[in-house]
CSV table of C-alpha atoms in Angstrom, one decimal:
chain,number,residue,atom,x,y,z
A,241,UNK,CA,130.2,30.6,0.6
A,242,UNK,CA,128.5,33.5,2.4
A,243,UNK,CA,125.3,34.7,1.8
A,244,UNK,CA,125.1,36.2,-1.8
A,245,UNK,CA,124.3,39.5,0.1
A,246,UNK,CA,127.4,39.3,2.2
A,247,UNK,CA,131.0,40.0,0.8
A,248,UNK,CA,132.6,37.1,0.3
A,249,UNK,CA,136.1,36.2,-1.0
A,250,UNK,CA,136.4,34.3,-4.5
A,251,UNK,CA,136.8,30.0,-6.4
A,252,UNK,CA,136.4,28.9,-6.8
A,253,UNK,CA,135.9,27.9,-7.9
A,254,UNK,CA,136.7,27.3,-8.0
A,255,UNK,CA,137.6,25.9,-6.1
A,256,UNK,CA,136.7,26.9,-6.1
A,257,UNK,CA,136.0,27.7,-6.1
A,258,UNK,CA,136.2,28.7,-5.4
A,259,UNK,CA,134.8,29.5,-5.5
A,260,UNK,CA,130.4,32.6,-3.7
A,261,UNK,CA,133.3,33.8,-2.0
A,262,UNK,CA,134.9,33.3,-4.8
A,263,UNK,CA,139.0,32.1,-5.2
A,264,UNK,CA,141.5,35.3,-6.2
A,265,UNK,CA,144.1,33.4,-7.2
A,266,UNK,CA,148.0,33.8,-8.6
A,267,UNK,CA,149.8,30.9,-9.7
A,268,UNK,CA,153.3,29.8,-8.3
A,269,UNK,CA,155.2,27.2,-8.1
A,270,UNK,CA,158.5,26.3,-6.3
A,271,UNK,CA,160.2,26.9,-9.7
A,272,UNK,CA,158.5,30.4,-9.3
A,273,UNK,CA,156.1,29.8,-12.7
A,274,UNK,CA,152.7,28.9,-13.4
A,275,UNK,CA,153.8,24.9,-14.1
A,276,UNK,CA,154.0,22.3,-11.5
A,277,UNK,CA,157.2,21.7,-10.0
A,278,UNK,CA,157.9,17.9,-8.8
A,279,UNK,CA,158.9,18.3,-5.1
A,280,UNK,CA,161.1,14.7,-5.3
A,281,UNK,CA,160.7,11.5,-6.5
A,282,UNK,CA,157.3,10.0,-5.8
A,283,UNK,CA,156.2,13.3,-4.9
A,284,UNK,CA,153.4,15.3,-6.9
A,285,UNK,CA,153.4,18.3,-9.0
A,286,UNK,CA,152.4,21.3,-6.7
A,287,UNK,CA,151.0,24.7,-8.3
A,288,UNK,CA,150.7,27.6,-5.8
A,289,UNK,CA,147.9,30.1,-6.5
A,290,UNK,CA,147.5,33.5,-4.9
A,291,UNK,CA,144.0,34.9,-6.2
A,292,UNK,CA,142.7,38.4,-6.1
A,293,UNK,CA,138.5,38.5,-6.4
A,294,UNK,CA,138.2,41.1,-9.6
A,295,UNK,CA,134.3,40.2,-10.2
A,296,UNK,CA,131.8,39.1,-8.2
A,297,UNK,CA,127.7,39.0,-9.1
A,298,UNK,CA,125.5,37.5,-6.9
A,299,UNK,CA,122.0,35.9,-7.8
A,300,UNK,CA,119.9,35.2,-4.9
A,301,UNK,CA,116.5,33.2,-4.8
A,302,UNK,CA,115.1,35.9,-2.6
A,303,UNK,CA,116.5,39.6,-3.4
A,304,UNK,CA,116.6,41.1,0.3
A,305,UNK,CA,115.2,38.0,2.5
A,306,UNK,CA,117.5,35.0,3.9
A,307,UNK,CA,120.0,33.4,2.3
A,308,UNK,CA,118.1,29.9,0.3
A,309,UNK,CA,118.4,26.8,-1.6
A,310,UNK,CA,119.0,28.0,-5.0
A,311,UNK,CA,121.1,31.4,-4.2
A,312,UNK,CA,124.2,31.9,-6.8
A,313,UNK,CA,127.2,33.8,-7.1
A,314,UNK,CA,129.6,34.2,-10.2
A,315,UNK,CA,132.8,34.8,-9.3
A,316,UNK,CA,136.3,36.0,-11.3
A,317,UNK,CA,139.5,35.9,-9.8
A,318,UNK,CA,143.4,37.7,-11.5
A,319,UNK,CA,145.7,34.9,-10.5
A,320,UNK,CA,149.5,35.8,-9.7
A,321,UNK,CA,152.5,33.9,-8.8
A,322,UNK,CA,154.1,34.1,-5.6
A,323,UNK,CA,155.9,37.2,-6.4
A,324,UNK,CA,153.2,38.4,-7.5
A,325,UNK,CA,153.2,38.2,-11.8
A,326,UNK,CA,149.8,37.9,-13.2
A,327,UNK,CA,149.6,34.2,-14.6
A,328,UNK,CA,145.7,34.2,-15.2
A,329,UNK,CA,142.6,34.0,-14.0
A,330,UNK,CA,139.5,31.9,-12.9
A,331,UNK,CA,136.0,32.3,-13.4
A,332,UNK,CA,132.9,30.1,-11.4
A,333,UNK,CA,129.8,29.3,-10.0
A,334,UNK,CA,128.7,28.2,-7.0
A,335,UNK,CA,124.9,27.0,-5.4
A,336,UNK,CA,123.7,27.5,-2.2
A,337,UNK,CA,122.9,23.4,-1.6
A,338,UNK,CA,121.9,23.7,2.1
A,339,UNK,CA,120.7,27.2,3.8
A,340,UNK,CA,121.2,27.8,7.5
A,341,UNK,CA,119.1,25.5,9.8
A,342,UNK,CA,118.7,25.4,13.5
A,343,UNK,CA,121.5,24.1,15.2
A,344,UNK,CA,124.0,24.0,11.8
A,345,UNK,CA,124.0,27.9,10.4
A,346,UNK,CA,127.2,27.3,8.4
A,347,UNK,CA,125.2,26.3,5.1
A,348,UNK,CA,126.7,24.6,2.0
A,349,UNK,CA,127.7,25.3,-1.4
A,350,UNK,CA,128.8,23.3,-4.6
A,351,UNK,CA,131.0,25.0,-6.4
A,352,UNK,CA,132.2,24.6,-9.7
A,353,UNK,CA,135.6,27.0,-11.0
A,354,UNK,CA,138.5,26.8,-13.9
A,355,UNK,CA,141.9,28.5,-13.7
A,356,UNK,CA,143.1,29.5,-16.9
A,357,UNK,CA,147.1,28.9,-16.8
A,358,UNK,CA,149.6,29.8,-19.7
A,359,UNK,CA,150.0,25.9,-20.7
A,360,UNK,CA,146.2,25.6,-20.0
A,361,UNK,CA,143.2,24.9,-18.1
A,362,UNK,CA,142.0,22.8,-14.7
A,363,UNK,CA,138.9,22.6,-13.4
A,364,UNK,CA,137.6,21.5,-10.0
A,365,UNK,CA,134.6,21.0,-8.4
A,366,UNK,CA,133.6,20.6,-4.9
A,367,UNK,CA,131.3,21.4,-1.7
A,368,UNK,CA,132.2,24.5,0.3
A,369,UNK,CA,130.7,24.3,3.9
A,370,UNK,CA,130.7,27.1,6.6
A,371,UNK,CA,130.0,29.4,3.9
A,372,UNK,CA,127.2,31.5,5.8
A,373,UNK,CA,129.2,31.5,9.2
A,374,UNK,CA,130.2,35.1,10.3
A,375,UNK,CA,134.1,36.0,10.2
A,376,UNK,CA,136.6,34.5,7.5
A,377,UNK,CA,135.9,32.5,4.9
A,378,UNK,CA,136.6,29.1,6.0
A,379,UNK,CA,139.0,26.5,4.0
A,380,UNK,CA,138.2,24.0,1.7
A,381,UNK,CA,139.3,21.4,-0.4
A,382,UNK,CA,137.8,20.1,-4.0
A,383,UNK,CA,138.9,17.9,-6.6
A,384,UNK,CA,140.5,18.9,-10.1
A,385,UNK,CA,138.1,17.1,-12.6
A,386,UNK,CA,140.2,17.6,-15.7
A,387,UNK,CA,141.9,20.3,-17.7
A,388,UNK,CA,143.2,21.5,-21.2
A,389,UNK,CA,146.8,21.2,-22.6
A,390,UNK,CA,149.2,21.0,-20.0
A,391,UNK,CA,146.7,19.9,-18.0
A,392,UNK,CA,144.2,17.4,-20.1
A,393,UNK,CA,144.8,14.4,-18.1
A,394,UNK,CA,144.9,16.1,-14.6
A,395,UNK,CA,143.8,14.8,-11.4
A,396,UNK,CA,144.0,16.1,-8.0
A,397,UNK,CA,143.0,18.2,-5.4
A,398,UNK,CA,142.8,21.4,-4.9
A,399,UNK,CA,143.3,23.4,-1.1
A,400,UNK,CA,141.9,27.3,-0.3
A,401,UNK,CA,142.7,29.3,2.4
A,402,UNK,CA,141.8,33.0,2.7
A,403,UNK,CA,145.2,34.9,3.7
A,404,UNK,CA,143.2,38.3,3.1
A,405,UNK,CA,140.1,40.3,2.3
A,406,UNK,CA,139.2,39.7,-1.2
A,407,UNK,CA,142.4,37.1,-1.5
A,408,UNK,CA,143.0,33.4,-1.2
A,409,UNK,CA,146.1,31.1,-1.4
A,410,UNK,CA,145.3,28.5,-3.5
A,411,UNK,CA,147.9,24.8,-3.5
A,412,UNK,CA,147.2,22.7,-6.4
A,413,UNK,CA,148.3,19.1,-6.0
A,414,UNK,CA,148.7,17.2,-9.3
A,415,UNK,CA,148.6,13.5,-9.2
């Protein structure tokens, strides 16, 4: 996550997170809907999100000074599908765990986002790290700590990666 005074892409989450820079997210999968499609035996279910920041409110320890321990952001994401239907959306939180320091000025956030999905919900949780680094936001992966309906038993991992400003790609691995 960037500093909260800095733009930052969404979830995140969610993941995630995405999560201060928040994940905009739209779900597809290669069946082209917001389920998971098995990709061969063996193989997990894989959900594709594209997510589109919509909301983003940032709570900093120190309005004006350096980014700190402590600094928030709430995020909310309009998810789509790969060709580009709106399939949801997802809403989190993330906490500045570690500010800049000599030598390391990437800092590090947790993050903690749900993606609300037409069967249901999946949560994930995870640290973000780079977050304060100028440029991009970086990737990141968290883990999907449960869910609603579809989803109540789910397990898995979650992967980010910013294709755009104010957008990320989001592939959900069920497993």
């Amino acid at each position: 996550m960037r500093p909260v005074r800095a733009a930052c892409l969404g979830t995140a989450t969610a993941l995630a997170a995405l999560l201060a820079c928040a994940p905009v997210t739209s779900a597809a999968t290669g069946t082209g809907s917001a389920h998971g499609a098995s990709h061969g035996k063996g193989r997990a279910p894989v959900i594709t999100l594209i997510g589109r920041l919509a909301e983003r409110t940032p709570l900093p320890v120190n309005p004006g000074g350096p980014a700190a321990q402590g600094d928030q952001v709430v995020v909310r994401s309009v998810l789509e599908d790969l060709d580009g239907n709106v399939v949801g959306e997802s809403g989190g939180t993330c906490v500045l765990t570690r500010a800049a320091l000599p030598g390391d000025p990437g800092g590090a956030e947790e993050c903690i986002v749900t993606y609300t999905l037409p069967d249901g919900q999946l949560t994930a949780q995870g640290m973000y790290f780079g977050i304060l680094n100028p440029g991009p936001p970086p990737s990141f992966d968290n883990a999907i700590t449960g869910g609603t309906g579809k989803y109540s038993k789910a397990r898995g991992t979650v992967h980010a990666d910013t294709i755009g400003v104010g957008v990320r790609r989001f592939t959900i691995t069920l497993g």
